[in-house]
Coordinates of C-alpha atoms and ligand atoms in Angstrom, one line a residue:
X1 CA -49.7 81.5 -24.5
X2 CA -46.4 79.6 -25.5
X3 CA -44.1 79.2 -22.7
X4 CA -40.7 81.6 -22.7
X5 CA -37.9 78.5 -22.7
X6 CA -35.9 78.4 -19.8
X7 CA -32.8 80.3 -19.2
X8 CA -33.9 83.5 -21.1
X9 CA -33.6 87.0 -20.3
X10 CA -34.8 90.4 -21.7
X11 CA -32.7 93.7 -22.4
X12 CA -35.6 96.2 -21.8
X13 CA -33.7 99.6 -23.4
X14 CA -35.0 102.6 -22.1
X15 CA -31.9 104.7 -21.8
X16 CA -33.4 107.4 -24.8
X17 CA -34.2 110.7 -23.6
X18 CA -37.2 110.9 -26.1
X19 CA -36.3 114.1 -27.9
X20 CA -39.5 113.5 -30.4
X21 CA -42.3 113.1 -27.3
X22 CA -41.0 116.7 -25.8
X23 CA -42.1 115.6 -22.5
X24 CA -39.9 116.3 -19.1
X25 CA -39.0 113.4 -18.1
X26 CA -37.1 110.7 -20.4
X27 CA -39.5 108.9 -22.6
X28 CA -39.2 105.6 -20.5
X29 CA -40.3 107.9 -16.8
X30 CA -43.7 109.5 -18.9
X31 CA -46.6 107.8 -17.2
X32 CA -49.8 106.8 -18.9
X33 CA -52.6 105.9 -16.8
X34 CA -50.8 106.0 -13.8
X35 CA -47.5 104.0 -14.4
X36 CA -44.2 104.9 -16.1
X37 CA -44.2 103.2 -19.7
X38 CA -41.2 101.2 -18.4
X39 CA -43.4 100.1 -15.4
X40 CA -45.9 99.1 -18.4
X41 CA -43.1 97.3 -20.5
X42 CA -42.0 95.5 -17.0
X43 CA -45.5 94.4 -17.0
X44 CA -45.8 92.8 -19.7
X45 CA -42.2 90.7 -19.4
X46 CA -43.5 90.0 -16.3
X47 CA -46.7 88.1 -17.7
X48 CA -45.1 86.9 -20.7
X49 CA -42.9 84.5 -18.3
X50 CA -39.9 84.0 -15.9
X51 CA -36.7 85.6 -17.6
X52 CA -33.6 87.5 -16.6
X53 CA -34.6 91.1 -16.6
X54 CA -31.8 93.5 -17.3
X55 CA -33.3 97.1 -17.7
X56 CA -30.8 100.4 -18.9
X57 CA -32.0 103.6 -18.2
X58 CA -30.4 107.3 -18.3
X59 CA -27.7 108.2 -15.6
X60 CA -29.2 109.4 -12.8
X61 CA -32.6 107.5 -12.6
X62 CA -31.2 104.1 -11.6
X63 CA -32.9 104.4 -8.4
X64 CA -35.8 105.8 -9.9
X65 CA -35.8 102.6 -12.7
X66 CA -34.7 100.0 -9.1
X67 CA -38.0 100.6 -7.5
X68 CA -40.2 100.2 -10.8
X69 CA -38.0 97.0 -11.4
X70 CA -39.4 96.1 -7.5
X71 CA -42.7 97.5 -8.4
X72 CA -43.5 95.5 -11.7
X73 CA -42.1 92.1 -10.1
X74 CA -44.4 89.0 -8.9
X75 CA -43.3 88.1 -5.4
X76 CA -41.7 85.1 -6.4
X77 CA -39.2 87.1 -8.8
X78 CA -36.3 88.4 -9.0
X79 CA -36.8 91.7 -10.3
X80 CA -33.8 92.0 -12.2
X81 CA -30.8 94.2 -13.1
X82 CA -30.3 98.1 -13.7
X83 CA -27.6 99.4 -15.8
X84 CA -26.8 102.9 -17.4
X85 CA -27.5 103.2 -21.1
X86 CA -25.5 105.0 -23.9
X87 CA -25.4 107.5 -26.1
X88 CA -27.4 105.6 -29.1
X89 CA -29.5 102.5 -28.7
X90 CA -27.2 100.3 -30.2
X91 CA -25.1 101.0 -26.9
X92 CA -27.4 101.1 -25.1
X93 CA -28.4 97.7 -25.8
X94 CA -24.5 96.9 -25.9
X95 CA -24.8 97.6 -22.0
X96 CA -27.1 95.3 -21.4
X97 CA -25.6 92.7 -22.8
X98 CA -22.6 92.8 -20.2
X99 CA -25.0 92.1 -17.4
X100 CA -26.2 89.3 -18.9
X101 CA -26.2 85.8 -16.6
X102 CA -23.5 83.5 -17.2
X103 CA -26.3 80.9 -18.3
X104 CA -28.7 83.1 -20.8
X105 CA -29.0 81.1 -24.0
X106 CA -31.6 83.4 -25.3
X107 CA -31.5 87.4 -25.4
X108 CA -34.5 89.4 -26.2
X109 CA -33.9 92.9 -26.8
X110 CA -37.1 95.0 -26.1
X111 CA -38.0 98.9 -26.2
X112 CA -39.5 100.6 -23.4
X113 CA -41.3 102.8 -25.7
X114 CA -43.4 99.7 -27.1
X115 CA -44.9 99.7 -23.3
X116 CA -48.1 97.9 -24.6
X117 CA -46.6 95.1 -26.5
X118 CA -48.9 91.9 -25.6
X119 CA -47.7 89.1 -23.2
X120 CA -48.0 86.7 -25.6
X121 CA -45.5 88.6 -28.5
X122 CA -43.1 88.4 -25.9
X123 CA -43.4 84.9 -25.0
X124 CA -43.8 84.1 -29.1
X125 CA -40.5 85.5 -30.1
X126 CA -38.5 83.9 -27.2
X127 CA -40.0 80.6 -28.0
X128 CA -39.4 80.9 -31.6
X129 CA -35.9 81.6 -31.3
X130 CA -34.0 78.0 -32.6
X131 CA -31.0 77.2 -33.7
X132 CA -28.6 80.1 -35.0
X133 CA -31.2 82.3 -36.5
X134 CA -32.9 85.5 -34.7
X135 CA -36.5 86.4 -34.7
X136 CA -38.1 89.4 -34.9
X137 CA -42.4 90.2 -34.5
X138 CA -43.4 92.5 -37.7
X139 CA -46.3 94.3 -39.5
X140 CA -47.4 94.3 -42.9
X141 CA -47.2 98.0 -44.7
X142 CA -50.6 98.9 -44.8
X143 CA -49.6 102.5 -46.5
X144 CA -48.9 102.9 -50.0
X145 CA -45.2 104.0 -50.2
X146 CA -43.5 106.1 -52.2
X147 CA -39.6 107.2 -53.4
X148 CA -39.3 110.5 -52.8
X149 CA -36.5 113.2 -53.6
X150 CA -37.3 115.8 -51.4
X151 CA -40.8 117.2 -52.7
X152 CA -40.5 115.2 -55.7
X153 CA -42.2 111.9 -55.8
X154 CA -40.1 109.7 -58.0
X155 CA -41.9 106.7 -58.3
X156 CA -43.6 103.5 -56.5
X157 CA -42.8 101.1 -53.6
X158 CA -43.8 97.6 -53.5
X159 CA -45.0 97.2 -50.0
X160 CA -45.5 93.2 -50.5
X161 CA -42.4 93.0 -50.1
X162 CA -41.8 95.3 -46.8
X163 CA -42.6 94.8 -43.0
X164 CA -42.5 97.3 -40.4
X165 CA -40.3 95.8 -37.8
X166 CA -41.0 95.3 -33.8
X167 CA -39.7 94.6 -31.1
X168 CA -39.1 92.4 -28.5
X169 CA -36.1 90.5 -31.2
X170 CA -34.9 87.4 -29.9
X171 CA -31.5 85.9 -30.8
X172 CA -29.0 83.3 -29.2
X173 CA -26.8 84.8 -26.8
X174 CA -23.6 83.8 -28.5
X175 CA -24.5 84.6 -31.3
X176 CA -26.2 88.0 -30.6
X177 CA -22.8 89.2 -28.9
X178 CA -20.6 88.0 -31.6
X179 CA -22.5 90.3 -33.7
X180 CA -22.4 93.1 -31.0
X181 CA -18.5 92.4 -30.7
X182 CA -18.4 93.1 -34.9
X183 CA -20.6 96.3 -34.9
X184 CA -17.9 98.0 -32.2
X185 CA -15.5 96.8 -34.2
X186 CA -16.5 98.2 -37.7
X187 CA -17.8 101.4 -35.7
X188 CA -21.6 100.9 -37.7
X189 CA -24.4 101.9 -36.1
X190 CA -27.8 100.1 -36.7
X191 CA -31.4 101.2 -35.9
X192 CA -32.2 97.5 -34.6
X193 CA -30.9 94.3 -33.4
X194 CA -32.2 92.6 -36.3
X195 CA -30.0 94.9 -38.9
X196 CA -26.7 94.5 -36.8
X197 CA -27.1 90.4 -36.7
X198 CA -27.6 90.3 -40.2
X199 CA -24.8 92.8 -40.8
X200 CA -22.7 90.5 -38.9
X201 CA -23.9 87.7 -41.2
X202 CA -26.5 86.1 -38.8
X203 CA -29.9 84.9 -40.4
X204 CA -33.3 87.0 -38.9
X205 CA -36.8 85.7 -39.2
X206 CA -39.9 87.3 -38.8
X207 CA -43.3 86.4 -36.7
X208 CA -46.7 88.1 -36.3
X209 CA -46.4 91.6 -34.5
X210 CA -49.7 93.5 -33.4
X211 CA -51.1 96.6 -33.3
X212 CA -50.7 97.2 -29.8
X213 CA -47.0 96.8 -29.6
X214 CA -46.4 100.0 -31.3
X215 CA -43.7 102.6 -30.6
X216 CA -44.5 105.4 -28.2
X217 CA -42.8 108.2 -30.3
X218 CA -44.5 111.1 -30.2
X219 CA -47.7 112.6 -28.1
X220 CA -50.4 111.4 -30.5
X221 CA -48.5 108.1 -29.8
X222 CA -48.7 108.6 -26.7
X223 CA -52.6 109.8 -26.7
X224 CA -53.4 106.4 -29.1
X225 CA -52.0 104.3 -25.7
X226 CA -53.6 106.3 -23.3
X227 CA -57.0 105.5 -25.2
X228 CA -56.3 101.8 -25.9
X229 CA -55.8 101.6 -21.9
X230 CA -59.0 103.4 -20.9
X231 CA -60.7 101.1 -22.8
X232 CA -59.7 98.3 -21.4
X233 CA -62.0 96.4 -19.3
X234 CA -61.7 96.6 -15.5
X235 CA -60.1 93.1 -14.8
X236 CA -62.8 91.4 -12.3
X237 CA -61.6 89.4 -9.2
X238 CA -63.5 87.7 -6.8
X239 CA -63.2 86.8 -2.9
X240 CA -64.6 84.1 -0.3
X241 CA -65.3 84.9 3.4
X242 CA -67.1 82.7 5.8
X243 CA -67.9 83.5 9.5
X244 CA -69.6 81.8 12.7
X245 CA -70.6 83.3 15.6
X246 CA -72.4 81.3 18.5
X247 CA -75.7 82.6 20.2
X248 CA -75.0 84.2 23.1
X249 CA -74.5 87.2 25.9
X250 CA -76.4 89.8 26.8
X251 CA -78.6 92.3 24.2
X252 CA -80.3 92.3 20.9
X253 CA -79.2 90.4 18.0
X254 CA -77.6 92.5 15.3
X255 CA -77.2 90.4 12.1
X256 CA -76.8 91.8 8.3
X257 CA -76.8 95.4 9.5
X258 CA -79.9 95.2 11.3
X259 CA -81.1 95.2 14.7
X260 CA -83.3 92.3 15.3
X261 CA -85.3 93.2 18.6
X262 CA -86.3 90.1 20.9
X263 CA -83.8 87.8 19.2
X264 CA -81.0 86.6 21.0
X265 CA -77.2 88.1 20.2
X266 CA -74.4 86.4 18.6
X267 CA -71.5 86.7 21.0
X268 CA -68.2 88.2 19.6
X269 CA -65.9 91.1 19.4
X270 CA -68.3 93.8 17.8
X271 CA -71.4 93.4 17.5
X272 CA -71.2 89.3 16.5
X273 CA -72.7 90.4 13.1
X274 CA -71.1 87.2 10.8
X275 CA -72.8 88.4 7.9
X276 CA -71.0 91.7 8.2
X277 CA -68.1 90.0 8.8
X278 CA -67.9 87.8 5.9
X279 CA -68.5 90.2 3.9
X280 CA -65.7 92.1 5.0
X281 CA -63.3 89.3 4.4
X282 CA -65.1 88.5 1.1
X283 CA -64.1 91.5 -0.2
X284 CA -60.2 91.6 1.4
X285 CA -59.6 88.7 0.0
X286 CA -60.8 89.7 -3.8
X287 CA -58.8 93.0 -3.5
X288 CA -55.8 90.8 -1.6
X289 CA -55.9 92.9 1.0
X290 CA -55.5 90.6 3.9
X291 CA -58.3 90.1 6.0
X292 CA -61.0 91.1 8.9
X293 CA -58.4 90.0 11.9
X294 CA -55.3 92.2 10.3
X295 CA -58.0 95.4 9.9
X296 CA -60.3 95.0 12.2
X297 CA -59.4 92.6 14.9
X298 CA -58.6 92.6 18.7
X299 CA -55.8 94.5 18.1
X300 CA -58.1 97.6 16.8
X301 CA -60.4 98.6 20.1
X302 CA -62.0 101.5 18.2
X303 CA -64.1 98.5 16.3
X304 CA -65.5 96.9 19.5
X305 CA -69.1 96.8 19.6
X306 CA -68.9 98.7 15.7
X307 CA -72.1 97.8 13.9
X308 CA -71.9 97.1 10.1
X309 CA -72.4 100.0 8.7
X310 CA -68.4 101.1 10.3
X311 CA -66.9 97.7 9.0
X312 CA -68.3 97.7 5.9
X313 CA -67.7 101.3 5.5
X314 CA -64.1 101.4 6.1
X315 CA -63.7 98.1 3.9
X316 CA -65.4 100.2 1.1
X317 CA -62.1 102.6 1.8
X318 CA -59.6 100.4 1.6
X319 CA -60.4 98.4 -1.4
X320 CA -61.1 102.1 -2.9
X321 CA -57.6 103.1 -2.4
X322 CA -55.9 100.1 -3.2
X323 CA -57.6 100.7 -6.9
X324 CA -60.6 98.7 -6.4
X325 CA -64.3 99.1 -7.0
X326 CA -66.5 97.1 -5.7
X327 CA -68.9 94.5 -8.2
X328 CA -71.4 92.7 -6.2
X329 CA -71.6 90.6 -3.1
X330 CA -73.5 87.7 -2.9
X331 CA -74.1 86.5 1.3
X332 CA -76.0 83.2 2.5
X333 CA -76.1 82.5 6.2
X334 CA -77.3 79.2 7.9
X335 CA -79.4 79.4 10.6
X336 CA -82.9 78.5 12.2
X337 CA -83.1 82.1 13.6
X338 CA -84.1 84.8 12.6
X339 CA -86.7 84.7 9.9
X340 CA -85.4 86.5 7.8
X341 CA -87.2 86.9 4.2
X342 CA -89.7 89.5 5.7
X343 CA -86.7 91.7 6.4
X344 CA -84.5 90.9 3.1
X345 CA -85.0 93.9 1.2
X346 CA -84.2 96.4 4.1
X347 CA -81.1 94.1 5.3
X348 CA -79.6 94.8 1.7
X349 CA -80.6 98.2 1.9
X350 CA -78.7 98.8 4.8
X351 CA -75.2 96.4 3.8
X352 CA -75.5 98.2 0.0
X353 CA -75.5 101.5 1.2
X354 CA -72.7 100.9 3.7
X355 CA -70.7 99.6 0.8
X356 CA -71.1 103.1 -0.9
X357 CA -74.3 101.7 -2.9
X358 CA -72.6 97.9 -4.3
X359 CA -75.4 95.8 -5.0
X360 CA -75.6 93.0 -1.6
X361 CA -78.0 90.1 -1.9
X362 CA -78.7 88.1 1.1
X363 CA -80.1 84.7 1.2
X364 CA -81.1 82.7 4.5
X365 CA -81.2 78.8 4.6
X366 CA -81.4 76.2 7.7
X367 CA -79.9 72.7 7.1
X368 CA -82.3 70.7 7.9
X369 CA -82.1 70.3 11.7
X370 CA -78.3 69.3 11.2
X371 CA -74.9 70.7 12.7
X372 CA -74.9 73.7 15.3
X373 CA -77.0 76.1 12.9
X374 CA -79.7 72.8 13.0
X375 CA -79.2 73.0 16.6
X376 CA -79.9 76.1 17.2
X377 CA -76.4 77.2 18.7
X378 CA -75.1 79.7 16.0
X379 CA -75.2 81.0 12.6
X380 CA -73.0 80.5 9.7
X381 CA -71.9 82.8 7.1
X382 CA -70.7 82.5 3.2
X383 CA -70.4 85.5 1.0
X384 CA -68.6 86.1 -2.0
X385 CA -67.2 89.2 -4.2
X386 CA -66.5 90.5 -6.7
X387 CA -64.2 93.5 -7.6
X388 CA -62.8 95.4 -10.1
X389 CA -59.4 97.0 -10.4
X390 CA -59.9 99.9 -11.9
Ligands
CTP1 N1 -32.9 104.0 -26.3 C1 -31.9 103.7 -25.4 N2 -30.7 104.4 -25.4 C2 -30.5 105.4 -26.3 C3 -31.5 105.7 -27.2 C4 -32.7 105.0 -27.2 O1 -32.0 102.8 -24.5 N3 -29.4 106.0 -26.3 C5 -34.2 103.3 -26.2 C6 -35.3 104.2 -25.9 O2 -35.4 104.4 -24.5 C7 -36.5 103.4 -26.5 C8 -35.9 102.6 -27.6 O3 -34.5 102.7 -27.4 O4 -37.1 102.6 -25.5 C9 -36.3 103.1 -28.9 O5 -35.8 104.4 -29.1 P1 -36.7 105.7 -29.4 O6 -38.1 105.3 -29.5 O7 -36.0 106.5 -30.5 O8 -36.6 106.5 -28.1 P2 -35.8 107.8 -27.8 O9 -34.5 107.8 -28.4 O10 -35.9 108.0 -26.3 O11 -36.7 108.9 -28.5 P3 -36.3 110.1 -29.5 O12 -35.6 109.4 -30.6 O13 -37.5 110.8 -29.8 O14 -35.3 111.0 -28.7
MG2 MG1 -34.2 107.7 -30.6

C-alpha cells in the first residue's frame, strides 16, 4: 500500500441524519456487525496511515462520536477532532475544514456512509494528490443510461464518457479552502468536493475506486455491507508462551493435564503444570490479552493448586469475550521425564477439551543429556497459537 504523505488529514463527514436508510439513529451511529459505520470508516483511516482526523457529527452525539474516535485509534494516535456538522454536506464539510491543523497541506474529505472503503483507496488518493490539482477515486457506469422526461425515455447516454464518483477526494489545503471560501460566497451548493473545486476553477482528477467503497444509502445498502463483512475471513493471529518449572516438593507430577502417578512433581504455584501454563500464555498473547501472571498469578489465590483443566478453561473465557476463537495450539516440552508418547493421545484429550474442544498437539523431546532438562532438574515448555477474531 502507498504511503499517505506526511502532514495530511481527513474530514470524515458524518453529520447526515440519513433520511433515505429510515433507521433511528443518524446514518453515521447505525451499526453493522457490531460497530457504528463511523467506527468502520475510522477503521479504515486508521489503517490507511497517520493523518489528522477531524470527524463532524450531528449536535448532540459529540460524546457519542469522542469515544468511537478513542475506540477506532492505534495506541500510538492521536485520535483526532470532533466538530458539529451542518445543515447540508457542503457545510458540513465547511466545518471541518476550520479545525484543520495549522500544518495540513493535504485535505481528504471522506463520507462516513462509504464505511467499507479499502485502506489502500484512502492511502491512493492522498498520495496522488500533487501540485494544484485534486483527486478523486471513481467507477466506471456499468448501467446503460438513459435521458428521461418523467416516464418518457428521450433518448441515449454515452456512459464511456461518465464515472460514478467516490470518495475519500483529496485536494491541497489552500487550495481546497479557497474554493470553500468561493462557494459561501456565491451561496452554491454542490453534491461533492470535487464539483465545488472545479466550480471554483480548480483542476480534479480521477483514480481507480472499488466496489467496496460504496455509499451506505439505503437498507439494501446497508444489507450488501453487512454480507460483504460476514464473509470476510476471520483474521488469524498467533501467540508464543514458554514455561519452566523445576522438579520438586512433595506429591504426584501433574503435567499436560494429567496426573502422572510415581513421577516426581514440578514445584510452583498451582499445580507446576508448564505445559498448561504455556499454553495459557500462548494463547494471551495471540488474543493480546496480557499474560498467565496478570490472570492467574500470585495475586489470584483461588488458582493455587488449580489443575489445567481451570487455567485452560477460564483462558478459553477470556479470549471468547474479547472476540476470539481459538485455532490450534501446538506444545513441545523438553524433558527426560516422563515418557510420554504412551500417554499422548489422552494428554490432548484432556488440554482439547479444557479449551472447549481446540485441537492441542503435544510433542515430548530431551536434548540430548544437555542443560537442566538433560540434567534431569526440570522441564521446559514452548507452545504456540493460533486465534481468530471473529
Ligand atoms: N453529511 C453530513 N452533513 C450533512 C449531510 C450529510 O456530514 N448535513 C454526510 C453524511 O453523514 C454522509 C455523507 O455526508 O456520511 C454523504 O451523505 P448521504 O449519504 O446523503 O447521508 P445522509 O444525508 O445522512 O443521508 P440521507 O440523504 O438519506 O438523509
Ligand atoms: Mg444526504
Amino acid at each position: 500500500m502507498t504511503e499517505v504523505p506526511e502532514r495530511s488529514a481527513v474530514i470524515i463527514v458524518a453529520a447526515g441524519s440519513g433520511t433515505r436508510l429510515g433507521a433511528a439513529a443518524p446514518k453515521a451511529f447505525v451499526e453493522l456487525a457490531g460497530r457504528t459505520l463511523l467506527r468502520h470508516a475510522l477503521e479504515g483511516v486508521h489503517a490507511a496511515g497517520a493523518m489528522q482526523v477531524i470527524a463532524v457529527v450531528p449536535a448532540g452525539l459529540e460524546q457519542e462520536a469522542e469515544a468511537e474516535l478513542r475506540a477506532a485509534a492505534p495506541a500510538d494516535r492521536d485520535p483526532g477532532t470532533v466538530v458539529v456538522g451542518g445543515a447540508t454536506r457542503q457545510q458540513s464539510v465547511a466545518a471541518g475544514l476550520d479545525a484543520l491543523g495549522d500544518d495540513v497541506r493535504i485535505v481528504l474529505v471522506h463520507d462516513a456512509a462509504r464505511a467499507l472503503t479499502p485502506p489502500a483507496q484512502i492511502a491512493a488518493v492522498a498520495s496522488a494528490v500533487t501540485g494544484d490539482a485534486g483527486v478523486i477515486p471513481a467507477l466506471p457506469v456499468v448501467d446503460t443510461l438513459k435521458r428521461v422526461d418523467g416516464d418518457l425515455v428521450t433518448g441515449p447516454v454515452d456512459r464511456s464518457v461518465l464515472a460514478a464518483a467516490q470518495t475519500p477526494q483529496g485536494f491541497p489545503r489552500t487550495a481546497l479552502q479557497g474554493a470553500y471560501v468561493a462557494a459561501l460566497a456565491s451561496g452554491e451548493e454542490h453534491t461533492d468536493d470535487a464539483a465545488l473545486f472545479a466550480a471554483a476553477g480548480g483542476v480534479v482528477r480521477r483514480i481507480a475506486g472499488s466496489e467496496r467503497a460504496f455509499k451506505i444509502t439505503t437498507l439494501a445498502d446497508l444489507e450488501r455491507a453487512r454480507m460483504l463483512l460476514a464473509d470476510r475471513p476471520a483474521l488469524p493471529r498467533i501467540g508464543v508462551g514458554t514455561d519452566v518449572h523445576a522438579f520438586g516438593g512433595e506429591g504426584t507430577l501433574w503435567l499436560a493435564g494429567l496426573e502422572w502417578p510415581g513421577e516426581q512433581p514440578l514445584s510452583g504455584h498451582s499445580d507446576g503444570d508448564a505445559v498448561a501454563h504455556a499454553i495459557v500464555d500462548a494463547l494471551l498473547g495471540a488474543a493480546g490479552l496480557g499474560d498467565i501472571g496478570e490472570h492467574f498469578g500470585t495475586a489470584h489465590p483461588e488458582y493455587a493448586g488449580a489443575h489445567a483443566d481451570v487455567f485452560l478453561g477460564r483462558t478459553a473465557e477470556l479470549l471468547a469475550e474479547a472476540g476470539f476463537a481459538i485455532g490450534n495450539v501446538s506444545v513441545q516440552f523438553q524433558g527426560n521425564r516422563p515418557r510420554f508418547s504412551a500417554r499422548r493421545a489422552e494428554a490432548e484429550q484432556a488440554l482439547s477439551s479444557a479449551l472447549g474442544g481446540a485441537p492441542v498437539t503435544v510433542s515430548a523431546t530431551t536434548t540430548d543429556g544437555l542443560g537442566f532438562p538433560g540434567r534431569g532438574e526440570g522441564i521446559a515448555v514452548t507452545a504456540v497459537a493460533l486465534v481468530l477474531q471473529v
